[in-house]
Amino acid sequence: MINIILLGPPGAGKGTQADILVKKHGLVQLSTGQMLRDAIAAGSELGKRVKSIMDKGDLVPDEVVVGLISERIDKPDCKNGVIFDGFPRNVPQAAALDKMLEGKGLRLDKVVSIEVPDEELYKRVEKRVRETPPEKRRSDDTVETLKNRLDVYHAQTKALAPYYEAQGKIAHIDGLMTIEEVAAAIDQVLFPAGGGLLGWLGRLIEGRK
Ligand code: ADP
């Protein structure tokens, strides 16, 4: 079992890389953004509560996402490991996650930070807006909302890097490489080269941290 976080700004490619990890390693992707969009689509009370917050690009309350994750991770399909995507987004959520995992007898193995400069993120979202018909576009996928989502990222989510640095769990990856190169770099981090002696030693040392 391997539990990981994909960290990075909106548009960094977390979803794309999560899809690859799901297909290749049988992990389950836990995307709080998707769970919230599903709640909105289902017209639930929760969905009604979070819609306007999400359309602005602000964070929904911590207890909402922590609750969603806590319930979802108990499902049997998560037993091979999960990819947290879009969660945690601030230090209180990270602390809640640590506590939750400990309570369930689980652990966080690695945090993969996909790094992309803001100007490239604007280019990507502009391209997406140009190329995706309105009915297929996420309602928060606009250049204006991206600005706020990025502000929130810089103000709150970036603080997770030192948080996980202190735990010795973070790996930084250049998100400007091609999708395949990023995927290969992530694989290298999660499944260090060779299942042989070196790989075994690496895992042994990791386990002691
Ligand atoms: P992106 O990473 O592209 O911004 P997400 O799908 O991860 O997109 O999130 C979309 C929106 O859902 C966020 O702007 C926020 O309003 C809400 N959201 C998702 N995850 C969280 C979270 N962990 N905490 C608070 N709000 C969240």
mmCIF file of C-alpha atoms and ligand atoms in Angstrom:
data_model
loop_
_atom_site.group_PDB
_atom_site.id
_atom_site.type_symbol
_atom_site.label_atom_id
_atom_site.label_comp_id
_atom_site.label_asym_id
_atom_site.label_seq_id
_atom_site.Cartn_x
_atom_site.Cartn_y
_atom_site.Cartn_z
ATOM 1 C CA MET A 1 0.000 0.000 0.000
ATOM 2 C CA ILE A 2 1.218 3.484 -0.833
ATOM 3 C CA ASN A 3 -0.587 6.697 0.093
ATOM 4 C CA ILE A 4 0.567 9.853 -1.612
ATOM 5 C CA ILE A 5 -0.343 13.490 -2.079
ATOM 6 C CA LEU A 6 -0.074 15.245 -5.418
ATOM 7 C CA LEU A 7 0.626 18.858 -4.604
ATOM 8 C CA GLY A 8 0.702 21.768 -6.991
ATOM 9 C CA PRO A 9 -1.127 24.857 -8.224
ATOM 10 C CA PRO A 10 -4.329 24.671 -10.297
ATOM 11 C CA GLY A 11 -3.395 23.582 -13.803
ATOM 12 C CA ALA A 12 -0.126 21.929 -12.768
ATOM 13 C CA GLY A 13 -1.298 18.594 -14.131
ATOM 14 C CA LYS A 14 -2.209 16.797 -10.902
ATOM 15 C CA GLY A 15 -5.317 15.239 -12.426
ATOM 16 C CA THR A 16 -3.449 14.036 -15.514
ATOM 17 C CA GLN A 17 -0.723 12.434 -13.414
ATOM 18 C CA ALA A 18 -3.272 10.939 -11.005
ATOM 19 C CA ASP A 19 -5.009 9.253 -13.980
ATOM 20 C CA ILE A 20 -1.699 7.717 -15.041
ATOM 21 C CA LEU A 21 -0.973 6.431 -11.520
ATOM 22 C CA VAL A 22 -4.471 4.963 -11.264
ATOM 23 C CA LYS A 23 -4.049 3.032 -14.520
ATOM 24 C CA LYS A 24 -0.483 1.940 -13.880
ATOM 25 C CA HIS A 25 -0.476 1.091 -10.194
ATOM 26 C CA GLY A 26 -4.107 0.485 -9.281
ATOM 27 C CA LEU A 27 -4.233 3.360 -6.829
ATOM 28 C CA VAL A 28 -7.481 5.216 -6.186
ATOM 29 C CA GLN A 29 -7.677 8.969 -6.819
ATOM 30 C CA LEU A 30 -9.335 10.985 -4.080
ATOM 31 C CA SER A 31 -10.007 14.421 -5.565
ATOM 32 C CA THR A 32 -11.873 16.706 -3.192
ATOM 33 C CA GLY A 33 -12.616 19.082 -6.093
ATOM 34 C CA GLN A 34 -14.313 16.237 -8.006
ATOM 35 C CA MET A 35 -16.197 15.053 -4.913
ATOM 36 C CA LEU A 36 -17.512 18.582 -4.407
ATOM 37 C CA ARG A 37 -18.474 18.922 -8.100
ATOM 38 C CA ASP A 38 -20.314 15.585 -7.817
ATOM 39 C CA ALA A 39 -22.198 16.916 -4.775
ATOM 40 C CA ILE A 40 -23.203 20.021 -6.759
ATOM 41 C CA ALA A 41 -24.316 17.911 -9.743
ATOM 42 C CA ALA A 42 -26.378 15.691 -7.422
ATOM 43 C CA GLY A 43 -28.105 18.779 -6.025
ATOM 44 C CA SER A 44 -27.379 17.768 -2.427
ATOM 45 C CA GLU A 45 -27.477 20.127 0.553
ATOM 46 C CA LEU A 46 -23.685 20.045 0.635
ATOM 47 C CA GLY A 47 -23.557 20.895 -3.066
ATOM 48 C CA LYS A 48 -25.796 23.923 -2.552
ATOM 49 C CA ARG A 49 -23.605 25.076 0.296
ATOM 50 C CA VAL A 50 -20.333 24.941 -1.638
ATOM 51 C CA LYS A 51 -21.319 26.043 -5.172
ATOM 52 C CA SER A 52 -20.826 29.789 -4.785
ATOM 53 C CA ILE A 53 -17.602 29.324 -2.816
ATOM 54 C CA MET A 54 -16.143 27.156 -5.565
ATOM 55 C CA ASP A 55 -17.261 29.478 -8.361
ATOM 56 C CA LYS A 56 -15.269 32.241 -6.712
ATOM 57 C CA GLY A 57 -12.250 29.967 -6.336
ATOM 58 C CA ASP A 58 -12.210 30.195 -2.533
ATOM 59 C CA LEU A 59 -11.675 27.211 -0.250
ATOM 60 C CA VAL A 60 -14.694 25.419 1.165
ATOM 61 C CA PRO A 61 -14.575 24.911 4.958
ATOM 62 C CA ASP A 62 -11.904 22.478 6.153
ATOM 63 C CA GLU A 63 -14.379 20.228 8.002
ATOM 64 C CA VAL A 64 -16.305 19.640 4.758
ATOM 65 C CA VAL A 65 -13.331 18.238 2.828
ATOM 66 C CA VAL A 66 -11.855 16.441 5.838
ATOM 67 C CA GLY A 67 -15.230 14.715 6.340
ATOM 68 C CA LEU A 68 -15.467 13.721 2.662
ATOM 69 C CA ILE A 69 -11.965 12.228 2.675
ATOM 70 C CA SER A 70 -12.429 10.427 5.976
ATOM 71 C CA GLU A 71 -15.563 8.677 4.712
ATOM 72 C CA ARG A 72 -14.162 7.850 1.294
ATOM 73 C CA ILE A 73 -10.888 6.357 2.501
ATOM 74 C CA ASP A 74 -12.734 3.724 4.532
ATOM 75 C CA LYS A 75 -14.123 2.146 1.351
ATOM 76 C CA PRO A 76 -12.551 -1.219 0.452
ATOM 77 C CA ASP A 77 -11.213 -0.029 -2.932
ATOM 78 C CA CYS A 78 -8.715 2.215 -1.107
ATOM 79 C CA LYS A 79 -6.831 -0.704 0.376
ATOM 80 C CA ASN A 80 -4.053 -0.647 -2.264
ATOM 81 C CA GLY A 81 -3.392 2.991 -1.596
ATOM 82 C CA VAL A 82 -4.710 6.396 -2.549
ATOM 83 C CA ILE A 83 -3.657 9.563 -4.301
ATOM 84 C CA PHE A 84 -4.844 12.703 -2.560
ATOM 85 C CA ASP A 85 -5.458 15.267 -5.290
ATOM 86 C CA GLY A 86 -6.393 18.803 -4.279
ATOM 87 C CA PHE A 87 -6.283 17.857 -0.621
ATOM 88 C CA PRO A 88 -4.881 19.008 1.757
ATOM 89 C CA ARG A 89 -4.879 22.661 0.674
ATOM 90 C CA ASN A 90 -3.716 24.339 3.882
ATOM 91 C CA VAL A 91 -1.801 23.426 7.032
ATOM 92 C CA PRO A 92 -4.898 22.762 9.203
ATOM 93 C CA GLN A 93 -6.135 20.257 6.589
ATOM 94 C CA ALA A 94 -2.685 18.624 6.510
ATOM 95 C CA ALA A 95 -2.688 18.315 10.292
ATOM 96 C CA ALA A 96 -6.216 16.876 10.198
ATOM 97 C CA LEU A 97 -5.089 14.372 7.564
ATOM 98 C CA ASP A 98 -2.124 13.245 9.681
ATOM 99 C CA LYS A 99 -4.416 12.736 12.640
ATOM 100 C CA MET A 100 -7.054 10.949 10.575
ATOM 101 C CA LEU A 101 -4.554 8.545 9.010
ATOM 102 C CA GLU A 102 -3.018 7.790 12.382
ATOM 103 C CA GLY A 103 -6.466 7.060 13.812
ATOM 104 C CA LYS A 104 -7.110 4.593 10.992
ATOM 105 C CA GLY A 105 -3.701 2.930 11.330
ATOM 106 C CA LEU A 106 -2.565 4.314 7.958
ATOM 107 C CA ARG A 107 0.370 6.472 6.905
ATOM 108 C CA LEU A 108 1.272 9.027 4.292
ATOM 109 C CA ASP A 109 4.227 7.803 2.273
ATOM 110 C CA LYS A 110 5.171 10.629 -0.057
ATOM 111 C CA VAL A 111 4.209 14.093 -1.188
ATOM 112 C CA VAL A 112 4.928 14.853 -4.834
ATOM 113 C CA SER A 113 5.015 18.561 -5.570
ATOM 114 C CA ILE A 114 4.516 19.402 -9.253
ATOM 115 C CA GLU A 115 5.992 22.854 -9.795
ATOM 116 C CA VAL A 116 4.839 25.226 -12.532
ATOM 117 C CA PRO A 117 5.304 29.020 -12.669
ATOM 118 C CA ASP A 118 2.163 31.197 -12.595
ATOM 119 C CA GLU A 119 2.620 32.580 -16.125
ATOM 120 C CA GLU A 120 2.518 29.065 -17.581
ATOM 121 C CA LEU A 121 -0.650 28.295 -15.563
ATOM 122 C CA TYR A 122 -2.367 31.327 -17.121
ATOM 123 C CA LYS A 123 -1.330 30.133 -20.577
ATOM 124 C CA ARG A 124 -2.748 26.681 -19.874
ATOM 125 C CA VAL A 125 -6.084 27.928 -18.603
ATOM 126 C CA GLU A 126 -6.420 30.380 -21.515
ATOM 127 C CA LYS A 127 -5.818 27.511 -23.914
ATOM 128 C CA ARG A 128 -8.377 25.341 -22.119
ATOM 129 C CA VAL A 129 -10.971 28.119 -22.267
ATOM 130 C CA ARG A 130 -10.273 28.573 -26.003
ATOM 131 C CA GLU A 131 -10.445 24.898 -26.836
ATOM 132 C CA THR A 132 -13.261 23.600 -24.621
ATOM 133 C CA PRO A 133 -16.895 24.289 -25.533
ATOM 134 C CA PRO A 134 -18.714 26.186 -22.722
ATOM 135 C CA GLU A 135 -20.972 23.255 -21.790
ATOM 136 C CA LYS A 136 -17.931 21.074 -21.140
ATOM 137 C CA ARG A 137 -16.014 23.685 -19.177
ATOM 138 C CA ARG A 138 -15.848 23.765 -15.396
ATOM 139 C CA SER A 139 -17.673 26.837 -14.112
ATOM 140 C CA ASP A 140 -14.539 27.893 -12.197
ATOM 141 C CA ASP A 141 -12.243 27.501 -15.199
ATOM 142 C CA THR A 142 -11.917 31.129 -16.189
ATOM 143 C CA VAL A 143 -8.913 33.418 -16.244
ATOM 144 C CA GLU A 144 -10.553 35.600 -13.544
ATOM 145 C CA THR A 145 -11.212 32.696 -11.169
ATOM 146 C CA LEU A 146 -7.768 31.286 -11.822
ATOM 147 C CA LYS A 147 -6.323 34.507 -10.451
ATOM 148 C CA ASN A 148 -8.141 33.967 -7.153
ATOM 149 C CA ARG A 149 -7.377 30.220 -7.088
ATOM 150 C CA LEU A 150 -3.694 31.096 -7.514
ATOM 151 C CA ASP A 151 -3.851 33.748 -4.784
ATOM 152 C CA VAL A 152 -5.361 31.147 -2.445
ATOM 153 C CA TYR A 153 -2.657 28.694 -3.494
ATOM 154 C CA HIS A 154 0.135 31.143 -2.704
ATOM 155 C CA ALA A 155 -1.450 32.301 0.548
ATOM 156 C CA GLN A 156 -2.350 28.885 1.968
ATOM 157 C CA THR A 157 -1.348 25.814 -0.019
ATOM 158 C CA LYS A 158 2.311 26.691 -0.583
ATOM 159 C CA ALA A 159 2.851 26.442 3.183
ATOM 160 C CA LEU A 160 2.431 22.683 2.811
ATOM 161 C CA ALA A 161 5.898 22.400 1.239
ATOM 162 C CA PRO A 162 7.776 23.316 4.453
ATOM 163 C CA TYR A 163 5.236 21.284 6.464
ATOM 164 C CA TYR A 164 6.091 18.101 4.541
ATOM 165 C CA GLU A 165 9.735 19.103 4.173
ATOM 166 C CA ALA A 166 9.897 18.860 7.972
ATOM 167 C CA GLN A 167 8.499 15.323 7.732
ATOM 168 C CA GLY A 168 11.085 14.444 5.073
ATOM 169 C CA LYS A 169 8.341 13.315 2.719
ATOM 170 C CA ILE A 170 8.318 15.830 -0.119
ATOM 171 C CA ALA A 171 9.782 15.466 -3.597
ATOM 172 C CA HIS A 172 9.838 18.382 -6.056
ATOM 173 C CA ILE A 173 9.165 17.771 -9.728
ATOM 174 C CA ASP A 174 9.469 20.169 -12.645
ATOM 175 C CA GLY A 175 5.950 20.417 -14.078
ATOM 176 C CA LEU A 176 7.187 22.067 -17.287
ATOM 177 C CA MET A 177 8.434 18.752 -18.626
ATOM 178 C CA THR A 178 6.197 16.697 -20.924
ATOM 179 C CA ILE A 179 3.387 14.620 -19.404
ATOM 180 C CA GLU A 180 5.423 11.445 -19.969
ATOM 181 C CA GLU A 181 8.553 12.932 -18.402
ATOM 182 C CA VAL A 182 6.651 14.122 -15.358
ATOM 183 C CA ALA A 183 5.060 10.660 -15.032
ATOM 184 C CA ALA A 184 8.487 9.001 -15.229
ATOM 185 C CA ALA A 185 9.895 11.368 -12.592
ATOM 186 C CA ILE A 186 6.977 10.607 -10.263
ATOM 187 C CA ASP A 187 7.471 6.864 -10.771
ATOM 188 C CA GLN A 188 11.122 7.267 -9.893
ATOM 189 C CA VAL A 189 10.179 9.019 -6.643
ATOM 190 C CA LEU A 190 7.468 6.548 -5.638
ATOM 191 C CA PHE A 191 9.101 3.358 -6.799
ATOM 192 C CA PRO A 192 12.860 4.000 -6.634
ATOM 193 C CA ALA A 193 14.897 2.228 -9.288
ATOM 194 C CA GLY A 194 15.310 -1.463 -8.961
ATOM 195 C CA GLY A 195 13.381 -3.904 -6.875
ATOM 196 C CA GLY A 196 16.822 -5.297 -5.947
ATOM 197 C CA LEU A 197 19.047 -4.703 -2.956
ATOM 198 C CA LEU A 198 19.261 -0.944 -3.459
ATOM 199 C CA GLY A 199 15.494 -0.578 -3.734
ATOM 200 C CA TRP A 200 15.041 -2.727 -0.669
ATOM 201 C CA LEU A 201 17.599 -0.705 1.290
ATOM 202 C CA GLY A 202 15.919 2.526 0.188
ATOM 203 C CA ARG A 203 12.570 1.318 1.402
ATOM 204 C CA LEU A 204 14.099 0.106 4.664
ATOM 205 C CA ILE A 205 15.606 3.537 5.317
ATOM 206 C CA GLU A 206 12.347 5.269 4.315
ATOM 207 C CA GLY A 207 10.454 3.062 6.734
ATOM 208 C CA ARG A 208 12.658 4.148 9.606
ATOM 209 C CA LYS A 209 12.031 7.862 9.129
HETATM 210 P P1 ADP B 1 -7.944 23.133 -9.073
HETATM 211 O O1 ADP B 1 -6.818 22.420 -8.395
HETATM 212 O O2 ADP B 1 -7.829 23.116 -10.551
HETATM 213 O O3 ADP B 1 -8.188 24.511 -8.523
HETATM 214 P P2 ADP B 1 -9.928 21.389 -7.761
HETATM 215 O O4 ADP B 1 -10.847 20.527 -8.539
HETATM 216 O O5 ADP B 1 -8.909 20.726 -6.926
HETATM 217 O O6 ADP B 1 -9.300 22.359 -8.843
HETATM 218 O O7 ADP B 1 -10.785 22.362 -6.821
HETATM 219 C C1 ADP B 1 -11.835 23.172 -7.272
HETATM 220 C C2 ADP B 1 -12.423 23.974 -6.116
HETATM 221 O O8 ADP B 1 -12.972 23.065 -5.135
HETATM 222 C C3 ADP B 1 -11.432 24.827 -5.322
HETATM 223 O O9 ADP B 1 -11.221 26.084 -5.907
HETATM 224 C C4 ADP B 1 -12.153 24.921 -3.964
HETATM 225 O O10 ADP B 1 -13.224 25.847 -3.992
HETATM 226 C C5 ADP B 1 -12.774 23.546 -3.807
HETATM 227 N N1 ADP B 1 -11.869 22.602 -3.096
HETATM 228 C C6 ADP B 1 -11.324 21.470 -3.623
HETATM 229 N N2 ADP B 1 -10.546 20.840 -2.731
HETATM 230 C C7 ADP B 1 -10.587 21.592 -1.589
HETATM 231 C C8 ADP B 1 -9.974 21.502 -0.312
HETATM 232 N N3 ADP B 1 -9.150 20.499 0.002
HETATM 233 N N4 ADP B 1 -10.256 22.459 0.610
HETATM 234 C C9 ADP B 1 -11.078 23.472 0.325
HETATM 235 N N5 ADP B 1 -11.668 23.648 -0.864
HETATM 236 C C10 ADP B 1 -11.438 22.715 -1.828
#
